[in-house]
Tab-separated table of N, CA and C in Angstrom:
chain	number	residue	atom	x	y	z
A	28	UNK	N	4.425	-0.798	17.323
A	28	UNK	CA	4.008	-1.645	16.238
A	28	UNK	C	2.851	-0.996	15.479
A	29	UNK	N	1.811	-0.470	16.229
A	29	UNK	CA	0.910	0.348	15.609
A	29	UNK	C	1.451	1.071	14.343
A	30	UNK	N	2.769	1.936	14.922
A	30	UNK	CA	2.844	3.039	13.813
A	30	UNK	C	3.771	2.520	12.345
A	31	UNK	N	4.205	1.389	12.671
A	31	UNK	CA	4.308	0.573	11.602
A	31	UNK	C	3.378	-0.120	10.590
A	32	UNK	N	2.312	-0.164	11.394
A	32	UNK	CA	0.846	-0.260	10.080
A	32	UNK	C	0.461	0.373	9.842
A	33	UNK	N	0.378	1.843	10.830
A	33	UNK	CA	-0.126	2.759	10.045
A	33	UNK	C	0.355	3.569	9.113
A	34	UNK	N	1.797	3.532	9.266
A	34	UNK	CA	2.671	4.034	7.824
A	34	UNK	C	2.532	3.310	6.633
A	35	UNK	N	2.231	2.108	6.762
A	35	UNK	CA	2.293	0.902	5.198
A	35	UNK	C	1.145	1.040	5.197
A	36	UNK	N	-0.132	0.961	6.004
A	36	UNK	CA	-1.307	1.410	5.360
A	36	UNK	C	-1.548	2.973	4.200
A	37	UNK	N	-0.677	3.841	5.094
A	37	UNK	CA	-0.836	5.112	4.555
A	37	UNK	C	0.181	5.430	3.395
A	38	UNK	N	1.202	4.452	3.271
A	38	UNK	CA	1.632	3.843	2.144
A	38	UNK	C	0.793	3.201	0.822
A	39	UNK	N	0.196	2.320	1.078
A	39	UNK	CA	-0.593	1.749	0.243
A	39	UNK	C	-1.749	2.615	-0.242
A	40	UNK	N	-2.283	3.407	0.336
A	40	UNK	CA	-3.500	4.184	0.399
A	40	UNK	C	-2.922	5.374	-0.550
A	41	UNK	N	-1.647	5.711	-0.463
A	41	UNK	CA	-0.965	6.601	-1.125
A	41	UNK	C	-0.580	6.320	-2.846
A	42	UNK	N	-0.251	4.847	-2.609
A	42	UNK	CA	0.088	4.407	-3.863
A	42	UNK	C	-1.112	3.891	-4.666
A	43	UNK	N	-2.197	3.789	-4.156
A	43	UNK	CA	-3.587	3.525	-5.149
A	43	UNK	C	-4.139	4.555	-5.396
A	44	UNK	N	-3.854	6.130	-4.819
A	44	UNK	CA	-4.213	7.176	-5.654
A	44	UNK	C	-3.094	7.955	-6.300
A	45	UNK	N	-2.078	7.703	-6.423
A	45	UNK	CA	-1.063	8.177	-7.457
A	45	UNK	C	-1.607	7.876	-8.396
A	46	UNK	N	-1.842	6.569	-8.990
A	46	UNK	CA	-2.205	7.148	-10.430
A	46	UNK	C	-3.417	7.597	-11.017
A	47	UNK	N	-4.109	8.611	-10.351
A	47	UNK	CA	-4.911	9.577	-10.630
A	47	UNK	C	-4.125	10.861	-10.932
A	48	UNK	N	-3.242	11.012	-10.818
A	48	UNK	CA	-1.877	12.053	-11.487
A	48	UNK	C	-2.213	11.405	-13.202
A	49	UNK	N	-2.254	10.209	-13.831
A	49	UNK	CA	-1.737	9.656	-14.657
A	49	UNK	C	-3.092	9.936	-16.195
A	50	UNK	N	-2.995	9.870	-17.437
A	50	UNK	CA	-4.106	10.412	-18.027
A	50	UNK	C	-4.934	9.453	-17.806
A	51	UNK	N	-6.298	9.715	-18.450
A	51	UNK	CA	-7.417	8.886	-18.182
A	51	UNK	C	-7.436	7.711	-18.590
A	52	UNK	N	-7.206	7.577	-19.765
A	52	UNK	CA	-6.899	6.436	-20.343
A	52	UNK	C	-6.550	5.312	-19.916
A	53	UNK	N	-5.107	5.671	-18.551
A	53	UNK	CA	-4.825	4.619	-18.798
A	53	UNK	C	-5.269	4.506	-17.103
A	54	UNK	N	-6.446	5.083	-16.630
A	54	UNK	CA	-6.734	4.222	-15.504
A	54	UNK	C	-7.552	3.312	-15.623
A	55	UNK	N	-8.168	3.003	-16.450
A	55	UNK	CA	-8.816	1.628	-16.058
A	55	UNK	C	-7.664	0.408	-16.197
A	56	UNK	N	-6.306	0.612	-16.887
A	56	UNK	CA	-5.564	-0.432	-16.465
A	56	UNK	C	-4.840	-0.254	-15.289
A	57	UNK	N	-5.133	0.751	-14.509
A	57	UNK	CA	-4.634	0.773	-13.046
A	57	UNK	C	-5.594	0.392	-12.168
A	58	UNK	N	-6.489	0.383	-12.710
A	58	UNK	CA	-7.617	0.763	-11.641
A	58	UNK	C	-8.442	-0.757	-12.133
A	59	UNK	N	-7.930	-1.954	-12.426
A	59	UNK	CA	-8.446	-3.044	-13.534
A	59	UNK	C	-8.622	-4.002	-11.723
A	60	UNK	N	-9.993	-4.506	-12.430
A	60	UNK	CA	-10.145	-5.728	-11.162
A	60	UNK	C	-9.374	-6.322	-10.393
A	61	UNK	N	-8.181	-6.846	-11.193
A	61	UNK	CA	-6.765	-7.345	-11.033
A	61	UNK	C	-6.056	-6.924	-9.783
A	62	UNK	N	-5.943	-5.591	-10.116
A	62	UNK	CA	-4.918	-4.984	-9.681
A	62	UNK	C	-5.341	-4.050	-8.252
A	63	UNK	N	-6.921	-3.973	-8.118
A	63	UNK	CA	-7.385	-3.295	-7.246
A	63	UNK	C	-7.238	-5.031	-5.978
A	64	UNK	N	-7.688	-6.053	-6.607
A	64	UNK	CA	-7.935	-7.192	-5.771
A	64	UNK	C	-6.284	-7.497	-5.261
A	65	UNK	N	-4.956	-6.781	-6.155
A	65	UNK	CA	-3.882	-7.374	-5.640
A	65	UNK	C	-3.831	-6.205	-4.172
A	66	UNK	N	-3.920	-4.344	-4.878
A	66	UNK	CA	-3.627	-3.905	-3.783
A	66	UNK	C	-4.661	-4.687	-2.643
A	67	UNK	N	-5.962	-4.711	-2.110
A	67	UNK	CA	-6.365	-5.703	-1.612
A	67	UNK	C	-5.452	-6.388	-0.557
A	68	UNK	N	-5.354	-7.417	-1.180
A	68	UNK	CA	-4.081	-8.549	-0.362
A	68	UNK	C	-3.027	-7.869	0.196
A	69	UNK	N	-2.336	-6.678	-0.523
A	69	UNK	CA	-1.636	-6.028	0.545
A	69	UNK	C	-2.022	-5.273	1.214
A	70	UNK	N	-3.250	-4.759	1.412
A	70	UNK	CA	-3.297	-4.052	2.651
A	70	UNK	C	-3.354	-4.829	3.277
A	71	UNK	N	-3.762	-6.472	3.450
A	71	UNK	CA	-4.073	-6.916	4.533
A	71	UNK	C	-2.672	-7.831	4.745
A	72	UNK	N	-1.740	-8.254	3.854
A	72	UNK	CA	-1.005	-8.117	4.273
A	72	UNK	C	0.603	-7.793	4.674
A	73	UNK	N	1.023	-7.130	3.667
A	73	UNK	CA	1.740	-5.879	4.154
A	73	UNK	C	2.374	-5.346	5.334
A	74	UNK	N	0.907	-4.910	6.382
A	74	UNK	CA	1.544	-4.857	7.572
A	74	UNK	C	1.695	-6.094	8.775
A	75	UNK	N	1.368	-6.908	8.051
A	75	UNK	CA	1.896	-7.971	9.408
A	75	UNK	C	3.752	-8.342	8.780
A	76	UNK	N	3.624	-8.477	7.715
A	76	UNK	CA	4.985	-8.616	6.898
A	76	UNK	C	6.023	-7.693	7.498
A	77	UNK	N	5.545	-6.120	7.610
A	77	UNK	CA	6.478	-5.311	8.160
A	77	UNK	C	6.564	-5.333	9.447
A	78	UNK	N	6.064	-5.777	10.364
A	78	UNK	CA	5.926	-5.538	11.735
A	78	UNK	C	6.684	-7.232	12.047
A	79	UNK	N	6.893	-8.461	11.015
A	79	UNK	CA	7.699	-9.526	11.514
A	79	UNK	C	8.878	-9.152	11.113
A	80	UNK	N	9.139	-8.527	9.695
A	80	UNK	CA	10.403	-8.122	9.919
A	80	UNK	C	11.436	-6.900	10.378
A	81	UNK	N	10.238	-6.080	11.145
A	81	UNK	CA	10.776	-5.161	11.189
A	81	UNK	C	10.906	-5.201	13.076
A	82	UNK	N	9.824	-6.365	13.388
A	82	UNK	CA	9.923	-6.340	14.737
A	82	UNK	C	10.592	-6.281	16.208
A	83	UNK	N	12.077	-6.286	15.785
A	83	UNK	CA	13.523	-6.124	17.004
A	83	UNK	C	13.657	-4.547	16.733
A	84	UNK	N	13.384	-4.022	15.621
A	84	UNK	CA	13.427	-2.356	15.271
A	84	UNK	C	11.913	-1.984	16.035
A	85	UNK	N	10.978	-2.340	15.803
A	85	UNK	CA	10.263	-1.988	16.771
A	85	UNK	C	9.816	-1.888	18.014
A	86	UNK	N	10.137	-2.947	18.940
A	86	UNK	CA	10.138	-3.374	19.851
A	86	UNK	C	11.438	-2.121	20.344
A	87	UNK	N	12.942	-2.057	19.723
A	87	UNK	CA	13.719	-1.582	20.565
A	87	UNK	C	13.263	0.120	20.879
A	88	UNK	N	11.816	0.417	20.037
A	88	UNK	CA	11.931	1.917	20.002
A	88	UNK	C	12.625	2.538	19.179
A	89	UNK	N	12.955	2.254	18.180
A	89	UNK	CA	13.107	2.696	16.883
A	89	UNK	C	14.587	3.037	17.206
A	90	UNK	N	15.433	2.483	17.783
A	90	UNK	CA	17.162	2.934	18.090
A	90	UNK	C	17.975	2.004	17.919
């Protein structure tokens, strides 16, 4: 179960610096109160989401 949060963490963590690829401009609408407070809520929760539904795949050892 661990490595199921730590992939959607390292997921999420991945997808809030992609758009630093993107021009300047338009990060402050990526990077906007909004949208930093939504990623936010999914990190926290995200991985409980994946670990209920992913939990008979985890539990069996990934087979």
């Amino acid at each position: 179960m661990a490595a199921a949060v730590l992939a959607t963490w390292a997921m999420l963590i991945l997808l809030l610096l992609a758009p630093s690829l993107l021009p300047e401009h338009w990060r402050y609408y990526i990077y906007s109160p909004a949208s930093v407070g939504l990623w936010l809520l999914a990190v926290l929760v995200a991985p409980v989401v994946v670990c209920v539904v992913k939990g008979p795949w985890i539990k069996s050892g990934g087979r």
